[in-house]
Tab-separated table of C-alpha atoms in Angstrom:
chain	number	residue	atom	x	y	z
A	527	MET	CA	1.834	14.653	-21.089
A	528	TYR	CA	-1.166	16.088	-22.898
A	529	ILE	CA	-4.337	17.350	-21.295
A	530	LEU	CA	-7.124	17.606	-23.812
A	531	GLU	CA	-9.548	19.243	-21.447
A	532	GLY	CA	-8.341	21.097	-18.423
A	533	SER	CA	-7.565	24.410	-16.915
A	534	PRO	CA	-4.103	25.881	-16.307
A	535	PHE	CA	-4.711	25.081	-12.627
A	536	MET	CA	-5.346	21.396	-13.401
A	537	ILE	CA	-2.248	21.250	-15.612
A	538	ARG	CA	-0.232	22.304	-12.571
A	539	LYS	CA	-2.000	19.737	-10.370
A	540	MET	CA	-1.159	16.970	-12.858
A	541	ARG	CA	2.467	18.131	-12.970
A	542	LEU	CA	2.550	18.007	-9.182
A	543	LYS	CA	1.354	14.407	-9.201
A	544	ARG	CA	3.898	13.485	-11.860
A	545	ALA	CA	6.682	15.275	-9.950
A	546	ARG	CA	5.859	13.364	-6.776
A	547	ASP	CA	5.888	10.077	-8.714
A	548	VAL	CA	9.284	10.982	-10.183
A	549	ARG	CA	10.738	11.878	-6.782
A	550	GLU	CA	9.633	8.538	-5.311
A	551	SER	CA	11.712	6.618	-7.872
A	552	PRO	CA	15.372	5.914	-7.014
A	553	GLY	CA	17.799	7.975	-9.064
A	554	MET	CA	15.108	10.421	-10.205
A	555	PHE	CA	14.804	14.075	-9.197
A	556	TYR	CA	12.178	16.661	-10.163
A	557	TRP	CA	13.487	20.205	-9.843
A	558	GLY	CA	10.992	22.818	-8.649
A	559	LEU	CA	8.552	20.564	-6.769
A	560	ASP	CA	8.476	22.792	-3.671
A	561	GLU	CA	7.896	25.905	-5.776
A	562	LEU	CA	5.128	24.146	-7.708
A	563	GLU	CA	3.356	23.129	-4.481
A	564	LYS	CA	3.577	26.713	-3.215
A	565	GLU	CA	2.341	28.123	-6.539
A	566	ILE	CA	-0.685	25.799	-6.552
A	567	ALA	CA	-1.540	26.695	-2.959
A	568	GLU	CA	-1.555	30.422	-3.795
A	569	LEU	CA	-3.054	30.257	-7.303
A	570	PRO	CA	-6.762	30.891	-7.901
A	571	ARG	CA	-8.474	27.857	-9.422
A	572	ASP	CA	-9.822	29.967	-12.294
A	573	THR	CA	-6.416	31.294	-13.409
A	574	SER	CA	-5.824	31.617	-17.134
A	575	ASP	CA	-2.004	31.781	-16.879
A	576	LEU	CA	-0.470	28.702	-18.452
A	577	PRO	CA	2.564	27.169	-16.723
A	578	PRO	CA	5.956	26.919	-18.484
A	579	GLY	CA	5.546	24.586	-21.437
A	580	GLU	CA	9.003	23.130	-22.061
A	581	TYR	CA	9.728	19.808	-20.326
A	582	TRP	CA	13.367	18.851	-19.928
A	583	ARG	CA	14.949	15.603	-18.773
A	584	ALA	CA	18.697	15.066	-18.342
A	585	VAL	CA	20.611	11.996	-17.210
A	586	VAL	CA	23.710	13.027	-15.284
A	587	GLY	CA	26.314	10.397	-14.537
A	588	VAL	CA	29.836	9.783	-13.313
A	589	SER	CA	31.846	6.599	-13.241
A	590	SER	CA	35.081	5.369	-11.696
A	591	TYR	CA	36.887	2.061	-11.335
A	592	LYS	CA	37.066	0.280	-7.974
A	593	CYS	CA	39.579	-2.460	-7.219
A	594	GLN	CA	37.910	-5.621	-5.886
A	595	GLU	CA	39.413	-8.541	-3.959
A	596	GLY	CA	41.650	-10.636	-6.174
A	597	GLY	CA	42.763	-7.675	-8.290
A	598	ALA	CA	39.682	-7.415	-10.477
A	599	TYR	CA	38.174	-4.017	-11.197
A	600	LYS	CA	34.539	-3.034	-11.374
A	601	ARG	CA	33.232	0.178	-12.770
A	602	GLU	CA	31.148	2.134	-10.281
A	603	LYS	CA	28.464	4.058	-12.136
A	604	LYS	CA	26.402	6.802	-10.460
A	605	THR	CA	23.444	8.270	-12.327
A	606	LEU	CA	20.673	10.734	-11.613
A	607	THR	CA	17.820	11.679	-13.933
A	608	ILE	CA	16.770	15.301	-13.443
A	609	CYS	CA	13.416	16.591	-14.752
A	610	TRP	CA	12.141	20.175	-14.890
A	611	HIS	CA	9.869	22.615	-16.737
A	612	GLN	CA	11.020	25.984	-18.033
A	613	GLU	CA	10.670	28.564	-20.772
A	614	GLU	CA	12.913	31.192	-22.324
A	615	GLU	CA	16.124	30.079	-20.660
A	616	GLU	CA	19.125	28.173	-21.945
A	617	PRO	CA	18.500	24.560	-20.792
A	618	ILE	CA	22.182	23.715	-20.264
A	619	GLU	CA	22.624	26.778	-18.057
A	620	LYS	CA	19.514	25.800	-16.083
A	621	LEU	CA	20.894	22.258	-15.689
A	622	ARG	CA	24.214	23.660	-14.401
A	623	ARG	CA	22.351	25.661	-11.757
A	624	ILE	CA	20.253	22.665	-10.723
A	625	VAL	CA	23.307	20.393	-10.386
A	626	SER	CA	25.160	23.044	-8.367
A	627	GLN	CA	22.289	23.216	-5.857
A	628	ILE	CA	21.548	19.525	-5.213
A	629	ASP	CA	23.312	16.734	-3.313
A	630	PHE	CA	24.140	14.425	-6.212
A	631	GLU	CA	25.564	11.675	-3.964
A	632	ALA	CA	22.398	11.539	-1.848
A	633	LEU	CA	20.049	11.351	-4.849
A	634	CYS	CA	21.911	9.203	-7.382
A	635	VAL	CA	21.682	5.468	-8.005
A	636	THR	CA	24.981	3.569	-7.715
A	637	GLU	CA	25.730	0.300	-9.473
A	638	LEU	CA	28.841	-1.815	-10.026
A	639	VAL	CA	29.295	-3.096	-13.567
A	640	GLU	CA	31.880	-4.718	-15.848
A	641	GLU	CA	34.655	-6.698	-14.155
A	642	TYR	CA	38.208	-6.312	-15.449
A	643	ASP	CA	41.378	-8.238	-14.482
């Protein structure tokens, strides 16, 4: 997302809108939404401090095979797309921390695919 004209405050407001849109979609999670809301509430509108610039998006998934009636198998696939902003931190380490602090089962999308006999 690019903002050609806008203040650091408005950049945060646009991120907040985008984060809310992401969270409303099944299987999508935006890390740091609560902190962003709190930051905006406490931040002066004329701030010159830019927010973290790096945007990260990771799709986390697990799959297993479930036996169906008649002996066929279907693959159960669970996926969750996680989005966040950061700077100066190892992104994989940040992702590990995020995954360790969320309820994957409650947030993921589950689908059954590919039948096997």
